[in-house]
XYZ file of C-alpha atoms in Angstrom:
564
model
C -5.194 25.628 -11.811
C -3.704 27.702 -14.626
C -4.039 26.069 -18.053
C -0.436 26.620 -19.100
C 1.887 24.069 -20.676
C 4.267 23.055 -17.838
C 8.003 23.070 -18.368
C 8.669 20.059 -16.161
C 6.852 17.243 -14.302
C 8.263 15.243 -11.406
C 7.991 11.582 -12.371
C 10.084 9.864 -9.733
C 8.990 11.108 -6.317
C 9.494 8.768 -3.403
C 6.966 9.207 -0.586
C 7.048 8.035 3.055
C 5.685 4.622 1.814
C 9.200 3.969 0.487
C 9.853 3.103 4.096
C 13.123 4.589 5.441
C 13.964 6.223 2.157
C 11.779 9.325 2.075
C 9.923 11.736 4.376
C 7.567 13.185 1.765
C 3.899 13.010 2.700
C 1.561 12.635 -0.276
C -0.683 15.509 0.687
C 2.315 17.860 0.976
C 3.725 16.817 -2.409
C 0.335 17.516 -4.028
C 0.172 20.906 -2.323
C 3.574 21.723 -3.817
C 2.295 20.728 -7.258
C -0.759 22.992 -6.797
C 1.369 25.939 -5.711
C 3.706 25.476 -8.702
C 0.935 24.906 -11.220
C 2.350 21.436 -11.972
C -0.637 19.581 -13.489
C 0.645 16.041 -12.951
C 2.827 14.087 -10.558
C 4.469 10.704 -10.628
C 5.038 8.839 -7.321
C 7.184 5.720 -7.591
C 7.770 3.835 -4.376
C 10.698 1.409 -4.094
C 9.535 -2.140 -4.812
C 5.944 -1.450 -3.897
C 2.657 0.293 -4.689
C 1.687 0.906 -1.123
C 0.657 4.516 -1.742
C -0.763 4.168 -5.228
C -4.463 4.193 -4.470
C -4.202 6.803 -1.696
C -2.127 8.995 -3.998
C -4.608 8.488 -6.868
C -7.674 9.500 -4.845
C -6.022 12.611 -3.321
C -4.540 13.734 -6.660
C -7.816 13.388 -8.525
C -9.572 15.324 -5.721
C -7.180 18.215 -6.195
C -7.389 18.123 -10.019
C -3.766 16.869 -10.403
C -3.142 14.022 -12.797
C -1.697 11.019 -10.831
C 0.964 8.971 -12.583
C 1.254 5.499 -11.113
C 4.489 3.632 -11.105
C 7.261 1.946 -9.034
C 11.007 1.843 -8.750
C 11.949 -1.845 -8.987
C 15.164 -3.676 -8.018
C 16.512 -5.595 -10.989
C 19.028 -8.436 -11.226
C 21.032 -9.078 -14.348
C 23.939 -11.337 -15.299
C 25.862 -8.294 -16.565
C 26.344 -6.912 -13.016
C 26.831 -8.408 -9.564
C 24.972 -5.471 -8.112
C 21.225 -5.172 -7.836
C 20.202 -2.250 -10.012
C 17.077 -0.146 -10.255
C 14.544 0.596 -13.001
C 11.415 2.788 -12.843
C 8.190 1.597 -14.541
C 5.234 3.948 -15.197
C 1.770 2.769 -16.106
C 0.280 4.119 -19.364
C -2.953 2.235 -18.980
C -4.775 -0.560 -17.111
C -2.728 -3.243 -18.918
C 0.431 -1.580 -17.733
C -0.889 -1.447 -14.177
C -1.728 -5.126 -14.151
C 1.611 -6.044 -15.615
C 3.441 -3.906 -13.015
C 1.355 -5.400 -10.224
C 2.199 -8.928 -11.483
C 5.916 -8.089 -11.685
C 6.004 -6.715 -8.148
C 4.107 -9.697 -6.807
C 6.492 -12.107 -8.543
C 9.435 -10.226 -7.045
C 8.128 -11.063 -3.552
C 7.224 -14.638 -4.322
C 10.078 -15.767 -6.609
C 12.687 -13.010 -6.233
C 12.598 -12.409 -2.438
C 15.959 -13.123 -0.812
C 17.722 -11.691 2.204
C 14.732 -9.369 2.936
C 15.035 -7.865 -0.527
C 12.570 -8.219 -3.437
C 13.804 -8.003 -6.998
C 12.908 -9.029 -10.522
C 15.187 -10.864 -12.941
C 15.742 -8.863 -16.110
C 14.973 -12.025 -18.080
C 11.368 -11.944 -16.714
C 10.650 -8.928 -18.909
C 9.101 -9.654 -22.331
C 6.906 -7.868 -24.772
C 3.662 -9.370 -23.375
C 4.210 -8.804 -19.652
C 5.686 -5.299 -20.186
C 2.919 -3.957 -22.369
C 1.497 -0.697 -21.182
C 4.590 0.249 -19.269
C 7.234 2.972 -19.699
C 10.761 1.854 -18.707
C 13.194 4.379 -17.202
C 16.789 3.856 -16.151
C 18.373 6.569 -14.119
C 20.633 7.452 -11.185
C 23.815 5.798 -9.980
C 21.934 2.562 -9.370
C 20.086 2.622 -12.690
C 20.336 -0.563 -14.782
C 22.077 1.220 -17.675
C 23.930 3.771 -15.609
C 25.537 1.233 -13.236
C 27.026 -0.461 -16.313
C 28.222 2.827 -17.671
C 29.910 3.701 -14.354
C 31.552 0.263 -14.355
C 33.080 0.942 -17.774
C 30.849 -1.669 -19.455
C 29.739 0.622 -22.318
C 29.107 -2.251 -24.728
C 27.035 -4.181 -22.197
C 25.007 -1.047 -21.570
C 24.373 -0.648 -25.302
C 23.354 -4.345 -25.595
C 21.027 -4.042 -22.623
C 19.410 -0.944 -24.129
C 18.749 -2.837 -27.382
C 16.947 -5.552 -25.425
C 14.857 -2.983 -23.591
C 13.917 -1.284 -26.885
C 12.870 -4.660 -28.284
C 10.519 -5.098 -25.327
C 9.274 -1.522 -24.635
C 9.784 -0.093 -28.173
C 9.554 3.741 -27.960
C 8.861 3.681 -24.247
C 12.441 3.456 -22.982
C 14.105 6.498 -21.419
C 17.335 7.404 -19.684
C 17.013 9.879 -16.846
C 19.749 12.365 -15.968
C 20.297 14.017 -12.579
C 22.390 16.695 -11.018
C 22.289 15.881 -7.333
C 25.739 16.829 -6.270
C 27.198 13.310 -6.218
C 30.886 12.880 -6.919
C 30.418 11.233 -10.251
C 27.346 13.119 -11.455
C 28.962 14.985 -14.362
C 30.901 11.857 -15.424
C 27.663 9.860 -15.448
C 25.809 12.675 -17.180
C 28.267 12.720 -20.123
C 28.272 8.920 -20.431
C 24.451 8.885 -20.408
C 24.355 11.604 -23.055
C 26.629 9.613 -25.302
C 24.613 6.428 -24.722
C 21.398 8.304 -25.485
C 22.803 9.646 -28.777
C 24.208 6.333 -29.983
C 21.051 4.361 -29.105
C 18.466 6.986 -29.986
C 17.081 6.778 -26.440
C 15.346 9.994 -25.203
C 16.494 11.663 -21.992
C 14.508 12.681 -18.923
C 15.475 15.320 -16.407
C 14.936 14.038 -12.852
C 15.610 15.024 -9.245
C 14.331 11.912 -7.434
C 12.842 13.924 -4.519
C 13.075 12.353 -1.052
C 12.182 15.409 1.071
C 9.929 18.373 0.474
C 11.832 21.596 1.191
C 15.510 22.454 0.857
C 15.935 22.734 4.613
C 14.520 19.270 5.363
C 17.655 17.243 4.537
C 18.454 16.606 8.221
C 15.045 15.136 8.768
C 15.555 12.705 5.789
C 18.963 11.781 7.154
C 17.410 11.167 10.609
C 14.737 8.939 9.078
C 17.347 6.945 7.230
C 19.366 6.529 10.452
C 16.335 5.372 12.386
C 15.590 2.781 9.679
C 19.264 1.571 9.576
C 19.810 1.725 13.350
C 22.694 4.201 12.819
C 23.528 7.615 14.248
C 23.863 10.958 12.504
C 27.435 11.557 13.510
C 28.784 8.243 12.244
C 31.603 9.470 9.927
C 31.820 6.067 8.254
C 28.216 5.956 7.235
C 27.539 5.859 3.508
C 25.008 8.441 2.555
C 22.673 7.448 -0.286
C 21.088 10.856 -0.660
C 22.086 14.479 -1.097
C 20.783 17.816 0.068
C 19.667 18.490 -3.506
C 16.968 15.864 -3.509
C 14.143 18.155 -2.459
C 10.931 18.837 -4.395
C 12.311 21.450 -6.826
C 9.949 23.814 -8.658
C 9.591 23.861 -12.453
C 11.728 27.016 -12.590
C 14.501 25.352 -10.555
C 14.520 22.274 -12.762
C 14.420 24.380 -15.950
C 17.445 26.358 -14.717
C 19.232 23.145 -13.737
C 18.810 21.573 -17.133
C 18.667 24.666 -19.362
C 21.484 23.133 -21.483
C 19.349 20.026 -22.195
C 15.815 21.333 -22.718
C 14.538 18.217 -24.408
C 15.095 16.293 -21.165
C 12.615 18.668 -19.480
C 10.075 18.518 -22.333
C 10.092 14.709 -22.303
C 8.825 14.665 -18.708
C 5.712 16.499 -19.918
C 5.351 14.177 -22.884
C 5.478 11.132 -20.614
C 2.864 12.662 -18.299
C 0.550 12.915 -21.314
C 1.149 9.286 -22.159
C 0.223 8.000 -18.727
C -3.560 7.723 -18.419
C -4.184 4.848 -15.997
C -7.282 5.218 -13.781
C -8.371 2.989 -10.941
C -11.864 1.585 -11.107
C -13.774 2.588 -8.046
C -17.454 2.315 -9.003
C -17.909 -1.466 -9.008
C -18.046 -4.300 -6.470
C -15.591 -7.136 -7.151
C -17.252 -10.034 -5.396
C -15.547 -13.406 -5.125
C -17.161 -16.213 -7.105
C -19.098 -18.944 -5.302
C -19.803 -22.191 -7.146
C -23.190 -23.664 -6.114
C -24.153 -27.251 -6.697
C -24.846 -28.234 -10.312
C -28.209 -27.051 -11.564
C -28.580 -24.200 -9.048
C -27.824 -20.553 -9.271
C -26.072 -18.822 -6.362
C -29.275 -16.993 -5.494
C -31.303 -20.243 -5.682
C -28.869 -22.103 -3.505
C -28.872 -19.273 -0.920
C -32.672 -19.423 -0.767
C -32.630 -23.222 -0.368
C -30.017 -23.260 2.387
C -31.648 -20.438 4.299
C -35.118 -21.954 4.207
C -33.802 -25.387 5.204
C -32.013 -23.762 8.121
C -35.145 -21.919 9.142
C -37.182 -25.165 9.121
C -34.702 -26.630 11.696
C -34.881 -23.554 13.892
C -38.532 -22.650 14.054
C -41.166 -24.813 15.904
C -44.640 -25.662 14.720
C -46.149 -22.378 15.978
C -48.021 -21.101 12.888
C -47.885 -17.452 13.937
C -44.157 -17.573 14.628
C -43.480 -19.376 11.407
C -45.230 -16.647 9.405
C -43.196 -13.912 11.159
C -39.928 -15.742 10.543
C -40.740 -16.567 6.902
C -41.766 -12.956 6.155
C -38.472 -11.624 7.695
C -36.466 -14.265 5.893
C -37.982 -13.440 2.498
C -37.492 -9.683 3.025
C -33.769 -10.193 3.896
C -33.240 -12.599 0.944
C -34.782 -10.064 -1.437
C -32.368 -7.374 -0.249
C -29.321 -9.698 -0.236
C -30.074 -10.912 -3.743
C -30.894 -7.450 -5.139
C -27.601 -6.009 -3.750
C -25.602 -8.909 -5.167
C -24.303 -10.339 -1.901
C -25.613 -13.864 -2.143
C -22.175 -15.362 -2.729
C -20.736 -13.391 0.154
C -23.199 -15.068 2.612
C -22.541 -18.536 1.192
C -18.762 -18.076 1.439
C -18.948 -17.049 5.111
C -21.365 -19.882 5.832
C -18.989 -22.323 4.157
C -15.955 -21.539 6.238
C -17.905 -21.241 9.480
C -19.506 -24.673 8.920
C -16.077 -26.112 8.025
C -14.578 -24.698 11.235
C -17.293 -26.274 13.399
C -16.917 -29.600 11.564
C -13.177 -29.513 12.412
C -13.954 -28.696 16.034
C -12.580 -25.223 15.788
C -14.605 -22.994 18.203
C -16.503 -20.186 16.504
C -18.022 -17.167 18.266
C -21.803 -16.586 18.268
C -21.478 -13.375 16.269
C -20.675 -9.725 17.043
C -21.362 -6.269 15.569
C -24.248 -5.792 13.207
C -24.085 -9.333 11.703
C -26.390 -10.951 14.284
C -29.111 -8.658 13.021
C -29.492 -10.992 10.019
C -31.969 -13.859 10.136
C -30.369 -15.296 6.993
C -27.073 -15.432 8.816
C -28.746 -17.214 11.733
C -30.359 -19.765 9.377
C -27.049 -20.391 7.560
C -25.239 -21.052 10.857
C -23.061 -17.939 10.505
C -24.341 -16.600 13.798
C -25.923 -18.253 16.925
C -28.217 -15.361 17.724
C -31.891 -15.163 16.807
C -32.427 -11.555 15.641
C -36.242 -11.748 15.978
C -36.123 -13.025 19.574
C -33.738 -10.178 20.540
C -35.365 -7.577 18.298
C -32.225 -6.887 16.238
C -32.358 -4.859 13.040
C -31.171 -6.289 9.679
C -30.880 -2.725 8.247
C -27.907 -2.055 10.557
C -26.080 -4.842 8.662
C -27.305 -4.257 5.123
C -29.484 -1.330 4.207
C -30.870 -1.114 0.642
C -31.190 2.637 0.917
C -27.446 3.036 1.808
C -25.710 0.064 0.232
C -22.257 -0.586 1.718
C -20.137 -3.634 1.994
C -21.536 -6.185 4.455
C -19.027 -7.136 7.102
C -19.257 -10.200 9.365
C -16.801 -10.135 12.272
C -16.233 -13.800 12.976
C -14.408 -14.889 16.099
C -12.342 -18.111 15.967
C -10.235 -19.911 18.505
C -6.771 -18.419 18.365
C -5.154 -21.803 17.731
C -7.560 -22.674 14.873
C -7.790 -19.341 13.142
C -4.843 -19.922 10.765
C -6.340 -23.323 9.833
C -9.520 -21.560 8.688
C -7.560 -19.054 6.619
C -5.608 -21.968 5.024
C -8.917 -23.653 4.212
C -10.245 -20.565 2.517
C -7.046 -20.200 0.588
C -7.219 -23.810 -0.630
C -10.939 -23.608 -1.401
C -10.879 -20.388 -3.406
C -7.348 -20.323 -4.731
C -4.204 -19.066 -3.036
C -3.669 -16.535 -5.798
C -7.128 -15.053 -4.964
C -6.878 -15.016 -1.138
C -4.598 -12.972 1.006
C -4.324 -11.366 4.396
C -4.278 -7.577 4.386
C -1.388 -5.232 5.083
C -1.308 -2.625 7.849
C 1.068 0.278 8.322
C 2.673 1.280 11.575
C 3.517 4.969 12.048
C 5.967 6.932 14.099
C 4.106 7.751 17.271
C 5.005 10.623 19.591
C 6.851 8.732 22.355
C 8.626 6.341 20.013
C 9.842 9.011 17.585
C 11.248 11.150 20.427
C 13.254 8.156 21.670
C 14.346 7.384 18.059
C 15.505 10.991 17.444
C 17.287 11.214 20.743
C 19.202 8.045 20.022
C 20.319 8.962 16.460
C 21.399 12.432 17.705
C 23.626 10.740 20.254
C 22.014 12.104 23.402
C 22.256 10.000 26.668
C 19.620 7.387 27.108
C 18.533 8.632 30.531
C 17.971 12.161 29.305
C 15.946 11.036 26.295
C 13.979 8.649 28.427
C 13.005 11.521 30.729
C 11.663 13.535 27.776
C 9.717 10.619 26.333
C 8.068 9.853 29.630
C 6.815 13.430 29.888
C 4.527 12.699 26.930
C 1.176 11.644 28.357
C 0.294 7.970 27.815
C -2.771 8.536 25.696
C -3.807 6.775 22.469
C -3.151 9.025 19.470
C -1.343 11.722 21.487
C 0.786 14.053 19.386
C 3.888 15.906 20.339
C 2.096 19.204 19.762
C -0.737 18.236 22.154
C 1.802 16.870 24.650
C 3.516 20.291 24.770
C 0.182 21.893 25.546
C -0.890 19.394 28.159
C 2.370 18.782 30.011
C 3.847 21.952 31.512
C 7.158 20.425 32.452
C 7.703 19.178 28.910
C 6.868 22.614 27.505
C 9.130 24.354 30.048
C 12.109 22.138 29.152
C 11.397 22.608 25.472
C 11.446 26.379 25.912
C 14.625 26.477 27.977
C 16.876 23.568 26.981
C 18.591 23.506 23.526
C 18.974 19.684 23.553
C 15.263 19.197 24.164
C 14.450 21.661 21.412
C 16.699 19.762 18.993
C 15.000 16.498 19.780
C 11.452 17.807 19.720
C 11.852 19.944 16.557
C 13.285 17.014 14.605
C 10.729 14.578 16.048
C 7.891 16.917 14.891
C 9.075 16.556 11.297
C 9.060 12.776 11.495
C 6.031 12.171 13.683
C 3.226 10.264 11.918
C 5.403 9.005 9.041
C 5.063 5.330 8.050
C 7.468 3.245 10.163
C 6.839 -0.273 8.941
C 4.505 -2.660 7.195
C 2.789 -5.526 8.998
C -0.098 -7.960 8.783
C -3.627 -6.929 9.754
C -4.889 -8.813 12.831
C -7.858 -10.352 11.114
C -8.453 -8.954 7.652
C -8.598 -11.355 4.718
C -9.602 -10.473 1.176
C -10.983 -12.841 -1.443
C -10.957 -11.622 -5.051
C -12.882 -12.878 -8.073
C -9.603 -13.340 -9.962
C -5.904 -13.134 -9.207
C -5.365 -10.530 -6.493
C -2.410 -9.180 -8.462
C -4.957 -7.996 -11.074
C -6.019 -5.490 -8.429
C -2.895 -4.874 -6.434
C 0.522 -6.429 -5.812
C 1.232 -8.747 -2.911
C 4.028 -8.217 -0.384
C 6.138 -10.339 1.954
C 6.256 -8.837 5.499
C 9.742 -9.002 6.851
C 10.069 -11.355 9.787
C 6.406 -12.486 9.729
C 5.465 -16.022 8.759
C 2.296 -16.927 6.897
C 2.676 -15.997 3.262
C 1.990 -12.737 1.561
C -0.292 -9.744 2.286
C -1.932 -7.258 0.013
C 0.008 -4.042 -0.692
C -3.130 -1.961 -0.122
C -4.528 -1.523 3.389
C -8.100 -2.448 4.365
C -9.546 0.983 3.473
C -8.037 0.918 -0.026
C -8.996 -2.702 -0.535
C -12.677 -1.880 0.224
C -12.632 1.300 -1.809
C -11.571 -0.757 -4.814
C -14.698 -2.803 -4.432
C -13.083 -5.921 -2.962
C -14.677 -7.775 -0.087
C -12.844 -7.954 3.226
C -13.530 -10.796 5.684
C -12.651 -10.538 9.338
C -11.111 -13.633 10.881
C -10.644 -12.615 14.448
C -8.650 -14.736 16.889
C -10.227 -14.820 20.349
C -8.347 -16.410 23.306
C -11.541 -16.814 25.308
C -12.777 -19.439 22.796
C -9.476 -21.301 23.205
C -9.786 -21.251 26.989
C -13.418 -22.444 26.814
C -12.433 -25.330 24.544
C -9.607 -26.417 26.744
């Protein structure tokens, strides 16, 4: 990438992980940066950090500086409306503070399926390391200015400066909204009177200038509306595409300092995720014993109960046990085995059926001795190295089956035992699959259900099938696509939306236990319409990439049937 001082940096990009509010894919945004020689990029999802770790890894790989932040809903006594503020992380302290704020918004500020923070939650301590930006029609300061509350806006800015010091900014936009110029002039006056620096922004929601229809379609799908609804309020304009540095420089040529400040902020933001350590949960052994010593004692006591008096067999089992213990202890996973053993034993004591073990876990004699599995690996010639290999150390992963009815009790026990703030189930993201997105697009474009249904049914029923592959495999679908304008309109629009994140849900069995508050690592999230507390805002792959341990609590109906 050319080592040239950039003229502008996008700091407020929304990606597909701002569900229903953007169609920008992270890889595509980074490609745009690379093409435009933009050395940094800020992605700020709405009320979440879903994409933060994925974005970070991909940006670093491409040599683009990732700027981590979020656009947060804010409540204040000065306005009946919920406003927005953007927070960017300067360092690890800022990231933790942002993570804590977002978590609190879902635990204490979640109402009517909307998370928000109270402006009074912000103080100098919990806002350290953060840059605060107010911008757009819904911005905290701008909404007051548009309501004619100039004095209140000035007072609120003073409070922000007292908390964030020189890290408060007012962003300005020219998106083609009716009141853009009015708001711009009011913001300029407010900036001058309060000595608050300006930021040029475009708040991109789609990648290319011609993609506005695809964004509008995605919004309609999310809101269960139709494109042709004349009464529909449109929150975005056709100017909110990923503009180049040249386009932004031309747009704000009259306010050059607003452009320069985006570059200055990018230089300020230097947060990096830690990816080279394992964050194992703490296990407290009985007084006077180390975790390693307690593991050895429990394993050997278990072995004594399992092996008969045959001297030759005893020697074989002891040798295998000691070898496994040496590997487990040297790799630092002693606590992991003891934690799994603890909740499996608790489950059996509470008469909750537990499976005998599956996957590579039954290859461990230590697991057999601790009661984690019911399978003797020596008798069945199973390899421990498939589960934990000292030459290729990776996270161990026991897949434990529980009775469907008792599974949640086990998770509750783990949460109570190790701290609810340290235990959470894991998020999963649903995407817009080929058949479903064709139906969605047909509906929002207003085509008859029967016609749309015919097109969707022509897509082969195969897991992971794409529209592109369906056109190649199904001759009738391809023929109709080539010859019918309505089918072309549906398919072409569906192709732009296919694969985008549709919703957030709860992973079927994944649970993470952290060594400290989970919000030190990532925010927590409340899944709409799903009972059972919060989930992590990072999916299982990102959770494990950060060094956290994932436990699989799998619900198996067969165990329930056997019990009854």
